[in-house]
XYZ file of C-alpha atoms in Angstrom:
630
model
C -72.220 -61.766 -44.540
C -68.780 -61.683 -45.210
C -67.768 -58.969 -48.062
C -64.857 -60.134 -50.079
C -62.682 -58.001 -49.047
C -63.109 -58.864 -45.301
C -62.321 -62.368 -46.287
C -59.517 -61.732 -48.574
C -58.120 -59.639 -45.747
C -59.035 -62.438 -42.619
C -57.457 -65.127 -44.886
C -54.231 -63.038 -45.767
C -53.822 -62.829 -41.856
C -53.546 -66.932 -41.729
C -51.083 -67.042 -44.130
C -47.612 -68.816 -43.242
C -44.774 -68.331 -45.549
C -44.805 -71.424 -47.924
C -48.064 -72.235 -46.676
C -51.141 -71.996 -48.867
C -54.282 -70.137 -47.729
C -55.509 -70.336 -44.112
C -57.789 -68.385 -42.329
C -56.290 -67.781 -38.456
C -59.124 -66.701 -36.117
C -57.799 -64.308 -33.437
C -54.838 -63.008 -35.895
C -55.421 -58.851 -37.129
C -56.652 -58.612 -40.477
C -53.896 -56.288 -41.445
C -51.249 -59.535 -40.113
C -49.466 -61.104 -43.240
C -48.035 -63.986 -41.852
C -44.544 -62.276 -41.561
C -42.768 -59.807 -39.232
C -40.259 -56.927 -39.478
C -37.469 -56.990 -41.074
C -34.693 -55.728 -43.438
C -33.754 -56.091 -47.106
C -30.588 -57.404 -48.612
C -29.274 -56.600 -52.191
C -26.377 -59.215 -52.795
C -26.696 -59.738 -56.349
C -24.824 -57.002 -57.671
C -21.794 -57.460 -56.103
C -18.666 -59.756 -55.023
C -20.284 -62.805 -58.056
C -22.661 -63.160 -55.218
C -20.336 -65.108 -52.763
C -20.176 -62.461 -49.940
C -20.719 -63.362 -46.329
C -24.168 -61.528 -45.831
C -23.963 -60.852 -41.474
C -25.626 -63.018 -39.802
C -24.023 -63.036 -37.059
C -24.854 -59.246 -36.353
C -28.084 -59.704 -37.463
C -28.889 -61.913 -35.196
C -28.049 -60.103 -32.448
C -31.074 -58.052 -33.528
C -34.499 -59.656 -32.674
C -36.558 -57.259 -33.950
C -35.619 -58.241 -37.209
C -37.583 -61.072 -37.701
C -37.962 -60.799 -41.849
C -35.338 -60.558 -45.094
C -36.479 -59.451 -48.380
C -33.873 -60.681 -50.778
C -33.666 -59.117 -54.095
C -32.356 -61.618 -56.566
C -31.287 -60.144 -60.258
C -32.150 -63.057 -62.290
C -28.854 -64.444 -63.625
C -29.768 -64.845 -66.978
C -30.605 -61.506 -67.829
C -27.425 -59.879 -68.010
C -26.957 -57.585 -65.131
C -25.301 -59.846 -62.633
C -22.383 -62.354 -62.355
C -24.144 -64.445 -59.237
C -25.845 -67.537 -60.266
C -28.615 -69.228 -59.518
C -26.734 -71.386 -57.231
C -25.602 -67.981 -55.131
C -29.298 -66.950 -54.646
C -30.451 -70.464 -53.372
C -27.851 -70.572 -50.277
C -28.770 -66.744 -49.652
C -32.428 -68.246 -49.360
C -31.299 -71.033 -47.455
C -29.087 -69.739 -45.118
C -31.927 -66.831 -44.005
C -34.088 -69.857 -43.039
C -31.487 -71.752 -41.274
C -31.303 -68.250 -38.752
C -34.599 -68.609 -38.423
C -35.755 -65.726 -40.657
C -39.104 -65.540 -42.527
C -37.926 -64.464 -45.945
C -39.691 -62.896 -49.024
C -37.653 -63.632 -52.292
C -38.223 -61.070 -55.138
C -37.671 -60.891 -58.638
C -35.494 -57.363 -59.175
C -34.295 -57.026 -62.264
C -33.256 -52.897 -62.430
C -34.060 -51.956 -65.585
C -37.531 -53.038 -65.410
C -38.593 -51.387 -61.969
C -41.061 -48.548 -62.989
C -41.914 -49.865 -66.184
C -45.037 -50.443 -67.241
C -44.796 -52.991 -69.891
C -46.733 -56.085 -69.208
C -44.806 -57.998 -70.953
C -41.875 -57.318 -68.645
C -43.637 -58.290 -65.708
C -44.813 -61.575 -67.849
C -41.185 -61.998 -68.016
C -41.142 -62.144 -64.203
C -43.903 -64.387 -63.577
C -41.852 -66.910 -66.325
C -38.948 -66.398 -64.395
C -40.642 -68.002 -61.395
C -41.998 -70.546 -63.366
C -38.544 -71.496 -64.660
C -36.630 -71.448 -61.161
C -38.937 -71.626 -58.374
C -38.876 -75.604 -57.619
C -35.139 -74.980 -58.085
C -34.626 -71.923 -55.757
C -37.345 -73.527 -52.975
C -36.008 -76.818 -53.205
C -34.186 -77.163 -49.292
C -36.784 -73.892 -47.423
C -39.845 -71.547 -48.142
C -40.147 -68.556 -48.915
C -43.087 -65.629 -50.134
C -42.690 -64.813 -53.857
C -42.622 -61.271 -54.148
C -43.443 -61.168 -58.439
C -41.615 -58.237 -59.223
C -40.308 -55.245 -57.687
C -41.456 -51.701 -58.473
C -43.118 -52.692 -61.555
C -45.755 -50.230 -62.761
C -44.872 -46.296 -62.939
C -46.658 -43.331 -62.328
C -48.808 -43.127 -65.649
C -50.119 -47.071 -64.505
C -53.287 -46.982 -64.685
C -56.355 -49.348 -61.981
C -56.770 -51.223 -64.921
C -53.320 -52.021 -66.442
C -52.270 -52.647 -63.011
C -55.232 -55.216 -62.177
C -55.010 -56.586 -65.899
C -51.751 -57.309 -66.264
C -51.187 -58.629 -62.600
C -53.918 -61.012 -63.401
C -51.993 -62.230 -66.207
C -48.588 -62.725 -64.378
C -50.030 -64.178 -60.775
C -52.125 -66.965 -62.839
C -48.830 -67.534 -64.640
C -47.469 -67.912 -61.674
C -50.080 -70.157 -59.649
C -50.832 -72.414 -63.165
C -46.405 -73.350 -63.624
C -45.562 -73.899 -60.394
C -46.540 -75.922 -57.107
C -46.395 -72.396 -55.133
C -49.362 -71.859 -52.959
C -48.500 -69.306 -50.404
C -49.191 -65.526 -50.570
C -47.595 -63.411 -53.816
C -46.456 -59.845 -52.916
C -47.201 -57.327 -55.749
C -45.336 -53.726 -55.497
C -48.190 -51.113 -56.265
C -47.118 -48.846 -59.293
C -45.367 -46.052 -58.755
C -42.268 -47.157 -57.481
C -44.456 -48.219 -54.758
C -45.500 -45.344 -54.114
C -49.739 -44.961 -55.958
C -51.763 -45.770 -52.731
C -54.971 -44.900 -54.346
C -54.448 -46.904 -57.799
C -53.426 -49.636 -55.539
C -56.132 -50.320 -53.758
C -58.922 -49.488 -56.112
C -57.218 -52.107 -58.651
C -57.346 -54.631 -55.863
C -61.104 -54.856 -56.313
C -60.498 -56.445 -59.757
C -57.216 -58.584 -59.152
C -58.880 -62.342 -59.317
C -56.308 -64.027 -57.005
C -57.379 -64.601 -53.238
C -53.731 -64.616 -51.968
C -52.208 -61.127 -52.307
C -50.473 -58.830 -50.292
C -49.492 -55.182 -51.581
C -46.656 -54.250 -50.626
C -45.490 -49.787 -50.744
C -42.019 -48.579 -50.546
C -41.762 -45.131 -48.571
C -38.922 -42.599 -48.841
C -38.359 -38.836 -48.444
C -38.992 -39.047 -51.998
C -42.346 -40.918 -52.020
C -44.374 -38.877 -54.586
C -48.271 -39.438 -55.149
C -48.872 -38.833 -59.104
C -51.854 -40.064 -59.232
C -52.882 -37.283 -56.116
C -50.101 -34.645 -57.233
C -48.463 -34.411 -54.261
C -46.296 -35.682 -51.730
C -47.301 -38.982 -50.306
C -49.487 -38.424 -46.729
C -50.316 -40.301 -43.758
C -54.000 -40.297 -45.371
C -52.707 -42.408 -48.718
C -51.589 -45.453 -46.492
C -55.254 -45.495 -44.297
C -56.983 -45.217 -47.576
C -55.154 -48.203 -48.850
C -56.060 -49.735 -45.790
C -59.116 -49.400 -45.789
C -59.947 -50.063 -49.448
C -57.850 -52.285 -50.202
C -58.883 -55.890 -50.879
C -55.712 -57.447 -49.279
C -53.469 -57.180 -46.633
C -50.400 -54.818 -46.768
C -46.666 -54.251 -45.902
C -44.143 -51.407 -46.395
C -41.685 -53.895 -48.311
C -38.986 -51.092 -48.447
C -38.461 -48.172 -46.196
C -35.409 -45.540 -45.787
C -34.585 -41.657 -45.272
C -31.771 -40.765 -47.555
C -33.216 -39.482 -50.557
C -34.780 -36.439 -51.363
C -37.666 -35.331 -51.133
C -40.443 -33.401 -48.816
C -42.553 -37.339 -47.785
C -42.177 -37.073 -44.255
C -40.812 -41.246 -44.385
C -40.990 -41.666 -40.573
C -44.559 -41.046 -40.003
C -45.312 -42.575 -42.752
C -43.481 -45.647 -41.404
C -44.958 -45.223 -37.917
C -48.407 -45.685 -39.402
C -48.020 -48.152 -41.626
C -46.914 -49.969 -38.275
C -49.885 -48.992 -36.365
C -52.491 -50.247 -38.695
C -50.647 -53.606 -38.349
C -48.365 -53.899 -41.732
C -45.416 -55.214 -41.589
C -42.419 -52.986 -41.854
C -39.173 -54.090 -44.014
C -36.196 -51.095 -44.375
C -33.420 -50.594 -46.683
C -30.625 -51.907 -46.450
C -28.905 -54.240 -44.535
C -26.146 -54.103 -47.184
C -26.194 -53.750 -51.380
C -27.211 -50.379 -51.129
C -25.286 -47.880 -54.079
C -25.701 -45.037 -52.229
C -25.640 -44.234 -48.401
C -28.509 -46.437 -46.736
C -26.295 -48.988 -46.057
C -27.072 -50.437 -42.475
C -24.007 -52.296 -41.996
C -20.371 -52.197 -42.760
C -18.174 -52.930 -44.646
C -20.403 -52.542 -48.219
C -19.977 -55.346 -50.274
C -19.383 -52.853 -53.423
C -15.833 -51.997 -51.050
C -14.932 -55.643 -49.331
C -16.313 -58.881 -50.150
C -13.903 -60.775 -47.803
C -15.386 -59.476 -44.513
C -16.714 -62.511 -42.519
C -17.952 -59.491 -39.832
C -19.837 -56.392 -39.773
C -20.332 -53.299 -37.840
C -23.229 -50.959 -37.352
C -23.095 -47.672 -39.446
C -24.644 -44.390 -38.241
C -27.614 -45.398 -40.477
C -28.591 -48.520 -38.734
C -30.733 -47.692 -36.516
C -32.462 -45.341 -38.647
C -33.785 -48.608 -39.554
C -33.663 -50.367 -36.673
C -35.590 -47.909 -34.715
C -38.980 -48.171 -36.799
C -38.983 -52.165 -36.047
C -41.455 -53.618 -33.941
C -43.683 -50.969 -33.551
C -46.576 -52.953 -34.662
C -48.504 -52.190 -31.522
C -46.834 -48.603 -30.533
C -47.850 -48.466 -27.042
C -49.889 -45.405 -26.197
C -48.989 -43.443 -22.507
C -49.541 -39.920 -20.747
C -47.318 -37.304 -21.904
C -46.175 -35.858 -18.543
C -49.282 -37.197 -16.733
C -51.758 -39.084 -16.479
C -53.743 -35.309 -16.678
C -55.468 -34.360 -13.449
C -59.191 -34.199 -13.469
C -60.741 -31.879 -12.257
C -58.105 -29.552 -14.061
C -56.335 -27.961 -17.348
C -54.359 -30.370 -20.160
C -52.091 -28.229 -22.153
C -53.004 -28.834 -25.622
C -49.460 -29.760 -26.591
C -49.266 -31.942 -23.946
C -51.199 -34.750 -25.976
C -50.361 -38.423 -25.704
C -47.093 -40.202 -26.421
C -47.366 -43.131 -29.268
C -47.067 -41.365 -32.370
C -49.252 -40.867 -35.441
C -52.448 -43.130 -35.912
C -51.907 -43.930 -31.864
C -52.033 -40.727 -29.745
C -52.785 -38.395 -32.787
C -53.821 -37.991 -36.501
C -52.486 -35.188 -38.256
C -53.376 -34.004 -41.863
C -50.280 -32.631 -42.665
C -46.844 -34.104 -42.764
C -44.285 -33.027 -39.850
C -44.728 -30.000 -37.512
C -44.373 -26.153 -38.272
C -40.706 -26.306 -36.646
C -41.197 -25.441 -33.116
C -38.844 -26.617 -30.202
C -41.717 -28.503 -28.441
C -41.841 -31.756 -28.882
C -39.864 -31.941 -32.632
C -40.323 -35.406 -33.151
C -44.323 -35.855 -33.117
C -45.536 -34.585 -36.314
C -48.785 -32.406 -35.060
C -48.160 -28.673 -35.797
C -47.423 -26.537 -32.635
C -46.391 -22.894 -32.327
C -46.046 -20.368 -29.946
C -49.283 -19.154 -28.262
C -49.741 -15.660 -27.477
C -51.161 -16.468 -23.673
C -48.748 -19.238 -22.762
C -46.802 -21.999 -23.803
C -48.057 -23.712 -27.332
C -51.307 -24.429 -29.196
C -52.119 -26.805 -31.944
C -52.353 -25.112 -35.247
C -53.389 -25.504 -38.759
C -55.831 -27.784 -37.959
C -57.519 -29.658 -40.530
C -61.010 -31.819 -40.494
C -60.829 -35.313 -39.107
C -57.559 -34.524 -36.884
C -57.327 -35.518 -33.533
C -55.253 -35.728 -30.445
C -55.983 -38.122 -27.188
C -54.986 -37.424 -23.969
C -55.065 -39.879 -20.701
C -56.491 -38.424 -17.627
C -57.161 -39.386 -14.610
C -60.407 -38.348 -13.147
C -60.811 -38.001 -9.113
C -64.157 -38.671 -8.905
C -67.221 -40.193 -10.613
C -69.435 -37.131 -12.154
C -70.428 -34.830 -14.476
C -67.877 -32.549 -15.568
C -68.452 -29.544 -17.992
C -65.853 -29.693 -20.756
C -64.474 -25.722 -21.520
C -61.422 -25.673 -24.528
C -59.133 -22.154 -25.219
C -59.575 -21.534 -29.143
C -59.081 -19.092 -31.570
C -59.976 -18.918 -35.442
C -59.800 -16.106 -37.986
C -63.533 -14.168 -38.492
C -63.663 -15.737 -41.658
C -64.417 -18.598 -40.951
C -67.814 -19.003 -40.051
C -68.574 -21.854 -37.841
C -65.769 -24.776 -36.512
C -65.879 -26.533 -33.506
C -65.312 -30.195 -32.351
C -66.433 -33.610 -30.741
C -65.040 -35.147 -27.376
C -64.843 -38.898 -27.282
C -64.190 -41.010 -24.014
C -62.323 -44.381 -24.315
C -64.016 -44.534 -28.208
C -67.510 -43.424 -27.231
C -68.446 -39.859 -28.905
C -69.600 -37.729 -25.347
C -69.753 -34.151 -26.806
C -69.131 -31.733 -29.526
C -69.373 -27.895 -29.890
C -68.839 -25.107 -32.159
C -68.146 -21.419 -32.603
C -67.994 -18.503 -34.438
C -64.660 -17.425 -35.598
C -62.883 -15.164 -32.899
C -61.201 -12.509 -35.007
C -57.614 -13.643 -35.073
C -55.156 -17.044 -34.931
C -54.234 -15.421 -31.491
C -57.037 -13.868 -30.163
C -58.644 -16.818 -28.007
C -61.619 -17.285 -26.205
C -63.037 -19.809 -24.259
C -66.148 -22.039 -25.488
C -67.818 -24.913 -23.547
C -68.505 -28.539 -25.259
C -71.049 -29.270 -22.378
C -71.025 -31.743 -19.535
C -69.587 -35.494 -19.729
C -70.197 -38.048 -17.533
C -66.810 -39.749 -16.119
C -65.802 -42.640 -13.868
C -63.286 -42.282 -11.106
C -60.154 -43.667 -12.450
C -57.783 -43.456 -15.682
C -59.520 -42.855 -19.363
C -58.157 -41.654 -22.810
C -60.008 -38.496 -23.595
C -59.991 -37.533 -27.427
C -60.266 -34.171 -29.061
C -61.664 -34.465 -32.901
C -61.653 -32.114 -35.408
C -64.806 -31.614 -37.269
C -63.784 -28.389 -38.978
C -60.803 -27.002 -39.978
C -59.140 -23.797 -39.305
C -58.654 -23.021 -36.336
C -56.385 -23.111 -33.268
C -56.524 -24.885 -29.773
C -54.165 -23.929 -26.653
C -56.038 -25.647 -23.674
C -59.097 -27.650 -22.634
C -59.986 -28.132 -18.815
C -62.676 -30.108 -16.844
C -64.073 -28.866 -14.130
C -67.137 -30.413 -11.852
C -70.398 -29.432 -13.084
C -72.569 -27.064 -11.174
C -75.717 -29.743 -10.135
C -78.580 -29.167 -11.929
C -82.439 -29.100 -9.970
C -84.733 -31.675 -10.927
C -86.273 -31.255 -14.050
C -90.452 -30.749 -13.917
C -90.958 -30.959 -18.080
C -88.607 -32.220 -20.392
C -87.761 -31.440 -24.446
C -86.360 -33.903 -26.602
C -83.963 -32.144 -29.091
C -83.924 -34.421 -32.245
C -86.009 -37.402 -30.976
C -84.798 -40.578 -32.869
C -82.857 -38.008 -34.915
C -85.955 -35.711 -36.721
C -85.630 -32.231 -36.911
C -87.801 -31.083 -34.601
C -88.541 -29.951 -30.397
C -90.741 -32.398 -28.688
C -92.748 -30.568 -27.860
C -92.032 -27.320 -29.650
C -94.353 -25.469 -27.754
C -94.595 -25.487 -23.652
C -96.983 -23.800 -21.420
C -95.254 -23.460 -17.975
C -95.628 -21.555 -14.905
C -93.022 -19.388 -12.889
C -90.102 -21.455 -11.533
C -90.671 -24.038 -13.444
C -87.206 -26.513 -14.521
C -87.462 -27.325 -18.068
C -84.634 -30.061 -19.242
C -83.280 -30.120 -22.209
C -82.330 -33.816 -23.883
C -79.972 -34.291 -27.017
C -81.527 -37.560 -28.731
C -79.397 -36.899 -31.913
C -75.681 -34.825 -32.705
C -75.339 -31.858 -34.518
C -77.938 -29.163 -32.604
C -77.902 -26.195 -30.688
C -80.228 -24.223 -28.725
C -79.852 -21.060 -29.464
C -82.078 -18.152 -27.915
C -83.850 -15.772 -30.511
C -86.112 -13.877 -27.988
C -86.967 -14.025 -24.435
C -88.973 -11.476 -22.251
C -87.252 -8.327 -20.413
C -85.388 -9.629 -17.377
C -84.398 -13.184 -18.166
C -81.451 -14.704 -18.725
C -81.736 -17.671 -20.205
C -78.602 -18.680 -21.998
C -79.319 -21.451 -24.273
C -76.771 -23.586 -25.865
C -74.927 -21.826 -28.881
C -72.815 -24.570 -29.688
C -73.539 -28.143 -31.524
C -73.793 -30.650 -28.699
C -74.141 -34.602 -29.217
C -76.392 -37.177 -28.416
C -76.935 -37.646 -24.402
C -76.023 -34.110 -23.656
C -78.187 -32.616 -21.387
C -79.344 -28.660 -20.090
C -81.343 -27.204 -17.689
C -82.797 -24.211 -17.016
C -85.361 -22.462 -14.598
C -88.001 -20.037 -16.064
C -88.680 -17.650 -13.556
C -89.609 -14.543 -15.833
C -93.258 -14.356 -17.318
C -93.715 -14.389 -20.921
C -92.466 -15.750 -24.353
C -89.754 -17.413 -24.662
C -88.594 -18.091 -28.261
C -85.568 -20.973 -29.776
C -84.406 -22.806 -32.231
C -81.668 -24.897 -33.737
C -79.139 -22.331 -35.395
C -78.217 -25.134 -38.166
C -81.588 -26.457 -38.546
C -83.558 -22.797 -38.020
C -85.833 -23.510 -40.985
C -87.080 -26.982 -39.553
C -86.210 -26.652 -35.519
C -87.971 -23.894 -33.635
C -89.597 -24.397 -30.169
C -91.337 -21.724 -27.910
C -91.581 -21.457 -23.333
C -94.592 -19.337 -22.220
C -94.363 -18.657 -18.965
C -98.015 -17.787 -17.265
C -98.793 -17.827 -13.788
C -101.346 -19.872 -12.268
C -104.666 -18.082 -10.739
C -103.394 -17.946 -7.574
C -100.000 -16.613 -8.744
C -101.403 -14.405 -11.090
C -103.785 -12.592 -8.116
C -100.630 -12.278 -6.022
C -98.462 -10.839 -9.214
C -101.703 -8.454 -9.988
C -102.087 -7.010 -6.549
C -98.427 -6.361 -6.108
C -98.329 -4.682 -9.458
C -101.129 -2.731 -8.697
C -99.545 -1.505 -5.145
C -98.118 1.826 -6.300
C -97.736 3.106 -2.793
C -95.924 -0.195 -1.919
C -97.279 -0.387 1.829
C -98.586 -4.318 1.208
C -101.835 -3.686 0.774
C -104.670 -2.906 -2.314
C -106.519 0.412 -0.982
C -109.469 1.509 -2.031
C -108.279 3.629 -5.117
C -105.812 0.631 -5.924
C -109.304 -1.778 -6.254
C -111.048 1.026 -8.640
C -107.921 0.723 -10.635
C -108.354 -2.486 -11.245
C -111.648 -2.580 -11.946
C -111.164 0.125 -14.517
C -108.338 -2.617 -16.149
C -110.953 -5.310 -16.204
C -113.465 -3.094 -17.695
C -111.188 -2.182 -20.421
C -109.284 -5.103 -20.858
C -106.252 -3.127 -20.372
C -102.812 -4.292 -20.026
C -101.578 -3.639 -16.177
C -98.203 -1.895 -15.879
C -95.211 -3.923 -15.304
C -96.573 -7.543 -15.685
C -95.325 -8.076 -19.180
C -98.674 -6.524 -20.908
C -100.700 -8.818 -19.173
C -104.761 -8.170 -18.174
C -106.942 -8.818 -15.394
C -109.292 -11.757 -16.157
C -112.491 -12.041 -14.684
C -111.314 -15.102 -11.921
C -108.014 -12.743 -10.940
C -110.830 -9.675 -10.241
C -112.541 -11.654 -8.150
C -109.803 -12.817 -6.170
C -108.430 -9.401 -6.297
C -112.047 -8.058 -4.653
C -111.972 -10.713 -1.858
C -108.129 -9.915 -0.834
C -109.432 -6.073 -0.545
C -112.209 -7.259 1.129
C -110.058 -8.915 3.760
C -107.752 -6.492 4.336
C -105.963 -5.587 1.086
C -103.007 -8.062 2.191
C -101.458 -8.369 -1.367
C-alpha cells in the first residue's frame, strides 16, 4: 500500500508545467516536471521593457528553466505593468523554456503574516487568466514568505488557506511551488509541515547561499537538512534559488551538488536583476536598458557550472583500484557529495589534496593523507577492479584517540553490506594500526566498494585487499546469532584434537572474542564486529577448555570448545607423557607409574591435568605387554 507521501511524491514526478496532476511511471520521484535553470528579476528596473538575453541564453542548453519574479504592479514598488510581465512569460515559452512565474513582492519576503501571503494567493486570483492567457507556466505563490520564528503549523495553516484560494479562483491545475520559511532556508519545518498541507500538488522549493542559516537547528545549513527534507517530505523538491556571493559559513556548492543528486531541480541567481554582484550576465539592467546583447560575467558560470548535474556521474579517482592491493584513503571516488561520498561536515579542513571535494583530509604521519574527523553515517566509495574471483580479507590503517572506546565500520559491495569491524581506540589521531574487517567474497571484474562509518571519531589512511589464506574444511560448525538471537549454536562443543570448527555470522554486530584457552594454543578469535555471512575457521589442536563470547553481547553470548582425545588418542598421549626417559617405549617402572595414577586418580604430568581412566590402563597394559611401543 501506497503511503501518501509516496503518492504525493510519484504524482509530483508526472507533473507537466500547466498540466494538472499525472502520475508518470518510470519518472524519479524526486522529478518535478521541470529542469535546470536560472532566475530573472526584470521588474525593478528599465519600466520593465528591457531586452532580457535570449539570445545568449540560448546558447546555453543546460538551462532548460526561468523563474521569473514578477513585483505585482499594483503594489507600489515597480513601474512595469502587467502587460511587461505577460511578454516576459511569453517570450520564455516561445525559446522553449519551462518557466515558473512567482509572486515577489520585497517587502513581504520573510514575513510571516498570513494575511500577506493571502494577499498573494488574491493576486493570482486577480491576474492569472490574464498573465497565462497566450503559454503556461508553474505558479510559484510567493517567494520567501515565512521567517525564521514560522512555526510547522503557521506554515501548513496558512498555506492551506492561500493554495485553496488559489485552486477555488482560478482554472490553474498544475503544481504550486511554496518557498519553505526561512528565507528558504527551515529544511526541517518544511517538511514536517508538509504532512499537514491538504493540497496533492506541491513542490517545496529552498533557496541556498553562503548565508543559508538553519534557526530552527541553530546552525549553519548542512548537507543532512536537504536529505532530511527529502526524505520526509510529503512532496517533491527544487532549489528555486541558488548563488555564492553572500556571506556566510553554508558551504552553497555542496549543498547545491546534493540537492542535484537526490534529483531536485536546480535554479541559480541571476541571470540579470540582481542589486548586488550575482549578476550572470552583462550589461545589468540597473546600468543599461538599451542593450539588445549580453556578455558572460566572471560569475556566470558559477552558475552555470552546478546545471545538469542531476545524475553526477560517479568514476575512479586515479584508478579503477587494483585488487589484490592498497586504495589510498584519499583517493576515494570522483562525483561529489551524496555520489562518491557523504560527509557530515561542510567543506574540508583546508588541505592541498583534492580542495574541491568537501571530505576532510590532512596530512598523515606515515604517508600521504587520511580522512579525518569522521562522523557516524559518513562514507566514501571507491571502484576497484578485482583480478580474480575469491575471497579476499579486508585490512584498513586507522587511528583514534584512547578515549574513545570502541569505533569501527561496515564494507558494502555494489549496495550489499559484506563486512564490518571495530576497535579499541589506538592512543593518538596519528598513531595507526592496522585492523582486519574479515574476508569478502568478490567477482573478477569492476565493483564500487564502500567504506561506512558506524562510529565517529576516528581516522582512516588506507584499506587493502589481499587474497585470503584458504581455509580447511570445516568438521563442526557454530552459528553466531542464528536468525539474529543472542546466542552460540551450540554454545558448548565436545571435539577431539585437530578438529576444524567453523564459525558462521547469521546476524551483524558480533565478535568472537577469546576469554580463556588452555596453555599452548593460539586461537585468535575475532575481536572485531563482523556482519552477516562472515565466516572463520580455526583448528583445535591443543587439549582442554576453550572459553568465548560476544564482547558486546558478553552477558547473553558465551560459548565453550573442549578438546578431549579419543581412547585411542588418549592411550597414545598417556604413554608418551608417561615416557620420561623418552626412548619410545613404557618400561617396566613407567607401567607401575601408571598404575599408581589410576589407583589414585591422579592427574598425569603434562597432559593438561588429565587422569588415566580405566579403558586408557588397559590399553596402556597391552602396549607394555607388546613391547612398550608408545
Amino acid at each position: 500500500m501506497f503511503a501518501r507521501r509516496d503518492f504525493l511524491r510519484a504524482a509530483g514526478a508526472g507533473v507537466a508545467i500547466g498540466s494538472g496532476l499525472g502520475v508518470g511511471a518510470g519518472l524519479s520521484t524526486a522529478s518535478v516536471g521541470f529542469g535546470d535553470g536560472v532566475n530573472l528579476q526584470p521588474s525593478y528596473f528599465c519600466d520593465g521593457t528591457q531586452d532580457l538575453g535570449w539570445g545568449l541564453l540560448a546558447d546555453h542548453p543546460e538551462i532548460e528553466t526561468v523563474r521569473i519574479e514578477i513585483e505585482p504592479p499594483s503594489w507600489g514598488e515597480t513601474s512595469a505593468d502587467l502587460a511587461d510581465a505577460r511578454r516576459w512569460l511569453d517570450e520564455a515559452a516561445d525559446n522553449g523554456l519551462q518557466v515558473v512565474a512567482t509572486c515577489h513582492h520585497y517587502p513581504n519576503n520573510g514575513s510571516n503574516s498570513k494575511e500577506d501571503l493571502l494577499d498573494a494567493a488574491q493576486w493570482w486570483v486577480d491576474n492569472y487568466d490574464y498573465l497565462a492567457a497566450n503559454s503556461s507556466f508553474v505558479v510559484n505563490l510567493h517567494n520567501e514568505w515565512g521567517n525564521h520564528e514560522t512555526t510547522r503549523e503557521e506554515f501548513s495553516g496558512a498555506y492551506n488557506e492561500a493554495v485553496s484560494t488559489v485552486r477555488s479562483g482560478t482554472d490553474y491545475t498544475g503544481p504550486i511551488v511554496i518557498d519553505i520559511p526561512g528565507w528558504g532556508q527551515a529544511y526541517q519545518v518544511g517538511a514536517d509541515a508538509s504532512e499537514s498541507l491538504d493540497d496533492d500538488n506541491l513542490i517545496l522549493s529552498t533557496h541556498i547561499y553562503p548565508s543559508a542559516w538553519n534557526d530552527d537547528q541553530g546552525r549553519w545549513v548542512k548537507t543532512s537538512d536537504v536529505e532530511y527534507m527529502d526524505e520526509n517530505s510529503d512532496y517533491p523538491c527544487i532549489v528555486g534559488e541558488f548563488g555564492s556571493r553572500r556571506d556566510g559559513e553554508a558551504d552553497w556548492s555542496a549543498l547545491v551538488d546534493r540537492a542535484a543528486s537526490l534529483g531536485w531541480p536546480v535554479v541559480g541567481w541571476a541571470w540579470n536583476g540582481d542589486g548586488e554582484d550575482m549578476n550572470m550576465t552583462s550589461p545589468y539592467w540597473g546600468d543599461d536598458c538599451g542593450s539588445e546583447s549580453y556578455e558572460k560575467t566572471d560569475y556566470f558560470d558559477v552558475v552555470y557550472d552546478k546545471l545538469g548535474q542531476g545524475d553526477p556521474e560517479q568514476r575512479p579517482y586515479e584508478g579503477p583500484h587494483a585488487v589484490p592491493g592498497r586504495v589510498a584513503a584519499e583517493d576515494f571516488d570522483i562525483g561529489g557529495a551524496g555520489v562518491a561520498y557523504s560527509d557530515g561536515t561542510e567543506g574540508t579542513t583546508g588541505e592541498p589534496y583534492r580542495p574541491e571535494e568537501s571530505v576532510d583530509l590532512e596530512a598523515a604521519s606515515e604517508n600521504g593523507y587520511n580522512i579525518c574527523d569522521v562522523e557516524s553515517g559518513e562514507w566514501w566509495e571507491y571502484t576497484v577492479e578485482v583480478a580474480e574471483t575469491g575471497a579476499y580479507e579486508l585490512r584498513a590503517r586507522v587511528a583514534s584517540e584512547d578515549e574513545y572506546d570502541v569505533v569501527g565500520f561496515s564494507v558494502a559491495v555494489d549496495g550489499d553490506r559484506v563486512a564490518s569491524t571495530s576497535f579499541d581506540g589506538t592512543g593518538g589521531w596519528q598513531r595507526y594500526t592496522t585492523v582486519s574487517a574479515g574476508e569478502i567474497q568478490l567477482g573478477a571484474g569492476e565493483c564500487v566498494l564502500r567504506i561506512r562509518a558506524e562510529e565517529p571519531y576516528w581516522n582512516l589512511n588506507w584499506f587493502e585487499l589481499e587474497e585470503a589464506e584458504p581455509h580447511p574444511d570445516a568438521d563442526e560448525t557454530v552459528t553466531v546469532a542464528p536468525d539474529g538471537a543472542r546466542e552460540f549454536s551450540p554454545a558448548t562443543l565436545q571435539i577431539e584434537p585437530g578438529t576444524v570448527v567453523a564459525f558462521e555470522w547469521d546476524a551483524d554486530g558480533h565478535t568472537l572474542s577469546v576469554d580463556a584457552q588452555p596453555d599452548g594454543a593460539e586461537w585468535a578469535g575475532v575481536d572485531g564486529t563482523q556482519s552477516a555471512g562472515h565466516s572463520h575457521t580455526h583448528t583445535f589442536d591443543v587439549a582442554g577448555t576453550y572459553e568465548y563470547s560476544c564482547r558486546p553481547h558478553r552477558s547473553e553470548m558465551q560459548g565453550t570448545v573442549t578438546v578431549a582425545p579419543g581412547d585411542d588418542d588418549e592411550a597414545v598421549s598417556m604413554a608418551t607423557a608417561l615416557d620420561e626417559d623418552d626412548d619410545g617405549e613404557i618400561d617396566d617402572a613407567e607401567i607401575l607409574d601408571a598404575v599408581d595414577y589410576w589407583h589414585d586418580e591422579a592427574p598425569v604430568p603434562g597432559t593438561d591435568g588429565r587422569t588415566i581412566d580405566d579403558q586408557t590402563l588397559l590399553e596402556l597394559v597391552e602396549r607394555w605387554q607388546n613391547g612398550g611401543g608408545t
